[in-house]
CSV table of C-alpha atoms in Angstrom, one decimal:
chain,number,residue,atom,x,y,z
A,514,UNK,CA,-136.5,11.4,64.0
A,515,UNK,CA,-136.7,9.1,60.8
A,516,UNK,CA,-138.9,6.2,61.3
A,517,UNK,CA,-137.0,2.9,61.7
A,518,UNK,CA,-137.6,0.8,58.2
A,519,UNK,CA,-140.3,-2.1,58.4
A,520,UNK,CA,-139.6,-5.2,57.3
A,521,UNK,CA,-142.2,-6.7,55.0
A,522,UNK,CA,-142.0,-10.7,54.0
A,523,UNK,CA,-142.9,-10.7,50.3
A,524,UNK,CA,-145.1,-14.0,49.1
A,525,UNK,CA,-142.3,-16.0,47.0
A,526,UNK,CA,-142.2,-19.3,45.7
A,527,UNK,CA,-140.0,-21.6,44.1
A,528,UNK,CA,-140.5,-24.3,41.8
A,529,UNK,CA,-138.5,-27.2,42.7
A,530,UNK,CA,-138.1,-28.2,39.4
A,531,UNK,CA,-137.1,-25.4,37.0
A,532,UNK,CA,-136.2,-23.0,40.2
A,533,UNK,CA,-137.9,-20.4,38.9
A,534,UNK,CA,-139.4,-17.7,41.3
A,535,UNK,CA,-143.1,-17.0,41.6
A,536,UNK,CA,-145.2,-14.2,43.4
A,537,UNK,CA,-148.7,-13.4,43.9
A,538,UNK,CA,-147.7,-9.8,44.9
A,539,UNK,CA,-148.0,-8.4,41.1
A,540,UNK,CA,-145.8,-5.6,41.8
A,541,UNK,CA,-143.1,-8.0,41.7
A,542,UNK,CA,-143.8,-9.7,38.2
A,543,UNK,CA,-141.0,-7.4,36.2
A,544,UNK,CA,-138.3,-8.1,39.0
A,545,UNK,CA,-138.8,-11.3,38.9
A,546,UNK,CA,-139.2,-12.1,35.3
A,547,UNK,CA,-135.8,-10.3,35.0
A,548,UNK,CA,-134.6,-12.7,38.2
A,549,UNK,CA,-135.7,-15.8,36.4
A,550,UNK,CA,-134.2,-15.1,32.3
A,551,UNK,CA,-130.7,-14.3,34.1
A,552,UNK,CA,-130.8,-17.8,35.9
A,553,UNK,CA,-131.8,-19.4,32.8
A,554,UNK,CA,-129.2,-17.5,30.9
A,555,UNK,CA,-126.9,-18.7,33.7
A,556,UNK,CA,-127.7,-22.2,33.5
A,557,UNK,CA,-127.0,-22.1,29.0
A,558,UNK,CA,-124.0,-21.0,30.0
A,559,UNK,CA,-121.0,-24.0,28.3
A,560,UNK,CA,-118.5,-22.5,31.2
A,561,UNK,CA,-117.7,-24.4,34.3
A,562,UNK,CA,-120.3,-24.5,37.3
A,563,UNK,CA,-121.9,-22.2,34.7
A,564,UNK,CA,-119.9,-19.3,36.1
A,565,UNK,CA,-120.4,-16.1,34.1
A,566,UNK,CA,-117.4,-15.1,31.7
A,567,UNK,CA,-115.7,-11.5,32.7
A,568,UNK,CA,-117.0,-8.6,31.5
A,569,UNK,CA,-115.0,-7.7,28.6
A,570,UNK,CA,-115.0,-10.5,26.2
A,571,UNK,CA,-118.0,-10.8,23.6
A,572,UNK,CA,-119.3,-14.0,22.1
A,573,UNK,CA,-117.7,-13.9,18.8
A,574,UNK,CA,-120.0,-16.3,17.1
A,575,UNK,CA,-123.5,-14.3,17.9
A,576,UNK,CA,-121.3,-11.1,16.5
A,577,UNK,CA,-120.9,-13.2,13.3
A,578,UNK,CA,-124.3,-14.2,13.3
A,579,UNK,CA,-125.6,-10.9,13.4
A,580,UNK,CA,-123.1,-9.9,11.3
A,581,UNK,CA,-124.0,-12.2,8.4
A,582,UNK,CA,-127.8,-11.6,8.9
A,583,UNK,CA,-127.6,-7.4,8.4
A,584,UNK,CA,-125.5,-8.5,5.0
A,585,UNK,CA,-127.6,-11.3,3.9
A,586,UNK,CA,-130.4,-8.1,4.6
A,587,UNK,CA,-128.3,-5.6,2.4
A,588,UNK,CA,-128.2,-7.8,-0.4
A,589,UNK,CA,-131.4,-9.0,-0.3
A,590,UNK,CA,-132.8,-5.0,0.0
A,591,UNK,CA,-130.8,-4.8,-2.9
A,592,UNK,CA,-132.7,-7.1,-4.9
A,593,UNK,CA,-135.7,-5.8,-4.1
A,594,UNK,CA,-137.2,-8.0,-2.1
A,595,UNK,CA,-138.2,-5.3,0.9
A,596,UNK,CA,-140.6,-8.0,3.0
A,597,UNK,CA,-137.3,-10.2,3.4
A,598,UNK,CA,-134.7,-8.2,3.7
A,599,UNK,CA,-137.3,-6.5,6.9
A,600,UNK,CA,-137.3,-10.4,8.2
A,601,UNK,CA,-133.8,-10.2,8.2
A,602,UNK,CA,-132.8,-7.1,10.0
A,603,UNK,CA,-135.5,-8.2,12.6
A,604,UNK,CA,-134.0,-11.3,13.3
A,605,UNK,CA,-130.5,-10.0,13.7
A,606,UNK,CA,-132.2,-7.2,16.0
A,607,UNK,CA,-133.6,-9.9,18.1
A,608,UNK,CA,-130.5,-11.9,18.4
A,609,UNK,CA,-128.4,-8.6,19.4
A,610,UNK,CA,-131.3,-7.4,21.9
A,611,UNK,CA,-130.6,-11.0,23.9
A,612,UNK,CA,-127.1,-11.0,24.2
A,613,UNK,CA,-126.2,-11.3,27.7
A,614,UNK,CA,-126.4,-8.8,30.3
A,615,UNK,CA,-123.1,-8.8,31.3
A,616,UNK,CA,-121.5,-7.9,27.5
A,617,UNK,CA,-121.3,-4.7,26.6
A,618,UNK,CA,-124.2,-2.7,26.5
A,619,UNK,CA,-122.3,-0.1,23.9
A,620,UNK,CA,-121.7,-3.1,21.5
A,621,UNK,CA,-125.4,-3.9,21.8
A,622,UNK,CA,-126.4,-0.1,21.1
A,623,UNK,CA,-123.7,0.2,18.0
A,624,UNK,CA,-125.6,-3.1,16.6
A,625,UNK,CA,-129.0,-2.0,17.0
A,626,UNK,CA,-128.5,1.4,15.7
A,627,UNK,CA,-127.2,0.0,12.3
A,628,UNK,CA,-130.0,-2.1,11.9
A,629,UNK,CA,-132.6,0.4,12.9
A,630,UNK,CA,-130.8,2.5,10.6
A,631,UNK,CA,-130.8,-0.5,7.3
A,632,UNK,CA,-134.5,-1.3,8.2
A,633,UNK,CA,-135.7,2.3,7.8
A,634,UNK,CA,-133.9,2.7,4.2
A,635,UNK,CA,-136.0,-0.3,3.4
A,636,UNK,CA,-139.0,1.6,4.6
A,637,UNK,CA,-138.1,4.5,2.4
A,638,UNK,CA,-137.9,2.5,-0.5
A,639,UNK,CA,-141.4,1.6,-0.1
A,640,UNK,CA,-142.5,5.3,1.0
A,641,UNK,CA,-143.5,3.8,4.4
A,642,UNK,CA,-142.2,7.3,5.3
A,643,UNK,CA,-143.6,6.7,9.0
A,644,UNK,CA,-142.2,3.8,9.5
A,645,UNK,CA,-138.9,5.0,8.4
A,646,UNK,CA,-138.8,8.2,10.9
A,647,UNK,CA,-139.3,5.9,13.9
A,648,UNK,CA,-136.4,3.9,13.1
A,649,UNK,CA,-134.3,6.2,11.9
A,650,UNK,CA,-134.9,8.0,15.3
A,651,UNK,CA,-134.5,4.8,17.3
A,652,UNK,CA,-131.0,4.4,15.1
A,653,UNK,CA,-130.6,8.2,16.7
A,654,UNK,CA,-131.3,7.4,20.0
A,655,UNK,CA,-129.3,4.4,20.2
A,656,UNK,CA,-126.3,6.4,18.6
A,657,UNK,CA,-126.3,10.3,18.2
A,658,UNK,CA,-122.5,11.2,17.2
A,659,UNK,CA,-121.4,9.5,13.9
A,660,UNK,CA,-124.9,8.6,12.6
A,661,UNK,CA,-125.1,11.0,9.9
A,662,UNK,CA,-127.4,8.6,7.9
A,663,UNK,CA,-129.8,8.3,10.9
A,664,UNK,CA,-130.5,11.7,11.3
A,665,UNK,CA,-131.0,12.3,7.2
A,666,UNK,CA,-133.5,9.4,6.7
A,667,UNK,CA,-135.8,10.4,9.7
A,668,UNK,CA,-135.1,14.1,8.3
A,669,UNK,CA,-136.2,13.2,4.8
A,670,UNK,CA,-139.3,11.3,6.3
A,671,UNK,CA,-140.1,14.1,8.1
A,672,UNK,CA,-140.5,16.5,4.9
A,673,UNK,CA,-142.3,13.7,3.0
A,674,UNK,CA,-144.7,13.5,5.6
A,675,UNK,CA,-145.4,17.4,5.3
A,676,UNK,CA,-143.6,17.7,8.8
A,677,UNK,CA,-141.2,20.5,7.4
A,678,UNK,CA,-141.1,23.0,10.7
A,679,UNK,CA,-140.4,19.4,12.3
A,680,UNK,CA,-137.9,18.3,10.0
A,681,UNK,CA,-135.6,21.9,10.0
A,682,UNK,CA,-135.6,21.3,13.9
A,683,UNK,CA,-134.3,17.8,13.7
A,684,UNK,CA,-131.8,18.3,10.7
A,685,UNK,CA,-130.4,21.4,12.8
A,686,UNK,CA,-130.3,19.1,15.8
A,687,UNK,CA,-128.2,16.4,13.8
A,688,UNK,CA,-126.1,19.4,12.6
A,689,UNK,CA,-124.9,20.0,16.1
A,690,UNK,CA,-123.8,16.8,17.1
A,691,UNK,CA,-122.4,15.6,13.6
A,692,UNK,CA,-120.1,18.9,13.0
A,693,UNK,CA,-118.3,17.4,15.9
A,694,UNK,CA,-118.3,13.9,15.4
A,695,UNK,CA,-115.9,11.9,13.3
A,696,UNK,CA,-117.6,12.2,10.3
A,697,UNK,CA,-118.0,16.2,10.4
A,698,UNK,CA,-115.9,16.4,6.9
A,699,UNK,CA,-119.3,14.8,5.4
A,700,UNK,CA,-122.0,16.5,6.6
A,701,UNK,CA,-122.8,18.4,3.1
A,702,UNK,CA,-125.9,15.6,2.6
A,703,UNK,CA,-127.4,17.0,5.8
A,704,UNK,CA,-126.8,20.5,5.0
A,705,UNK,CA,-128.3,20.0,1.5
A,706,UNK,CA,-131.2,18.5,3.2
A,707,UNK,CA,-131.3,21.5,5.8
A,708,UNK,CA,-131.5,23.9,3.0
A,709,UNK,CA,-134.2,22.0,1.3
A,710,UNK,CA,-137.2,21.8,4.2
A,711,UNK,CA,-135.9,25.5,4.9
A,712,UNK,CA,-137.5,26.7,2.0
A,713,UNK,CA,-140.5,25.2,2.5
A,714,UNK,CA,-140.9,27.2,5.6
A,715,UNK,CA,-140.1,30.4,3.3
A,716,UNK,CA,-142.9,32.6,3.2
A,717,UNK,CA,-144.1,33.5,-0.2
């Protein structure tokens, strides 16, 4: 027989003031930190009784926001000036990172993968080539099917780094997915690339 559940009153505070919920029970800090920046979020909201919008509709003006600040970041990359274009990108990652829990998280993933993805060609440019594979796998992570430029920088990166065995496996990895995806009738870069770090492991 299961043992009946026990209930256990958790230490919780409130400040009268801001509302905000406080614990001395550590194990609780995460929770409630996430408890506490909805309810602010909630109370920013310019809605009536501050009620949350539904789920579907996105705030067009932070998607032009972030919009304008990945383009002011291409142009500025293109002028060489890497240290701003960088400032940039991480701006308009932090402003997509805060949108709103209840938009759509695949909006917020398709975002952040084009940025991880503009910030590591600006790593490249500099031969920051570590720096470059962790964003272009973060880019990867955040979208696997249709990224064919995600998985070539971190590929590239890879062999530059002298990671070649390392860079065959991801390539071939990116192969699989891409081949499928909507831009399988241009995966001849990646193939290329394939090719390349597959001779390096060539015994002579």
């Amino acid at each position: 027989m299961e043992a009946p559940d026990t209930f256990l009153q958790l230490p919780l505070t409130i400040d009268p003031a801001t509302k905000a919920i406080s614990s001395t029970d550590s194990t609780l800090s995460a929770d409630l930190d996430d408890l506490n920046k909805l309810h602010r979020t909630l109370l920013a909201l310019e809605t009536p009784q501050q009620t949350p919008p539904p789920p579907a509709p996105v705030h067009p003006k932070r998607s032009v926001q972030i919009n304008k600040l990945r383009e002011s970041g291409n142009a500025t990359y293109k002028k060489g000036d890497f240290s701003g274009a960088i400032t940039l990108y991480n701006l308009a990652m932090r402003m997509a990172s805060d949108r709103p829990s209840w938009e759509a998280s695949g909006l917020v993933r398709e975002e952040l993968s084009a940025l991880y993805n503009n910030r590591a060609q600006v790593h490249m440019a500099q031969q920051n080539w570590a720096e470059g594979s962790v964003d272009a796998e973060c880019s990867v992570e955040l979208k696997r099917v249709g990224n064919l430029k995600g998985w070539w920088r971190r590929g590239v990166c890879l062999k530059e780094m002298g990671r070649t065995e390392e860079a065959a496996e991801w390539v071939k990895t990116g192969l699989e997915f891409e081949r499928v995806g909507p831009e399988k009738d241009k995966v001849a870069e990646l193939e290329a690339l394939l090719k390349e770090v597959s001779k390096g492991l060539e015994i002579p």
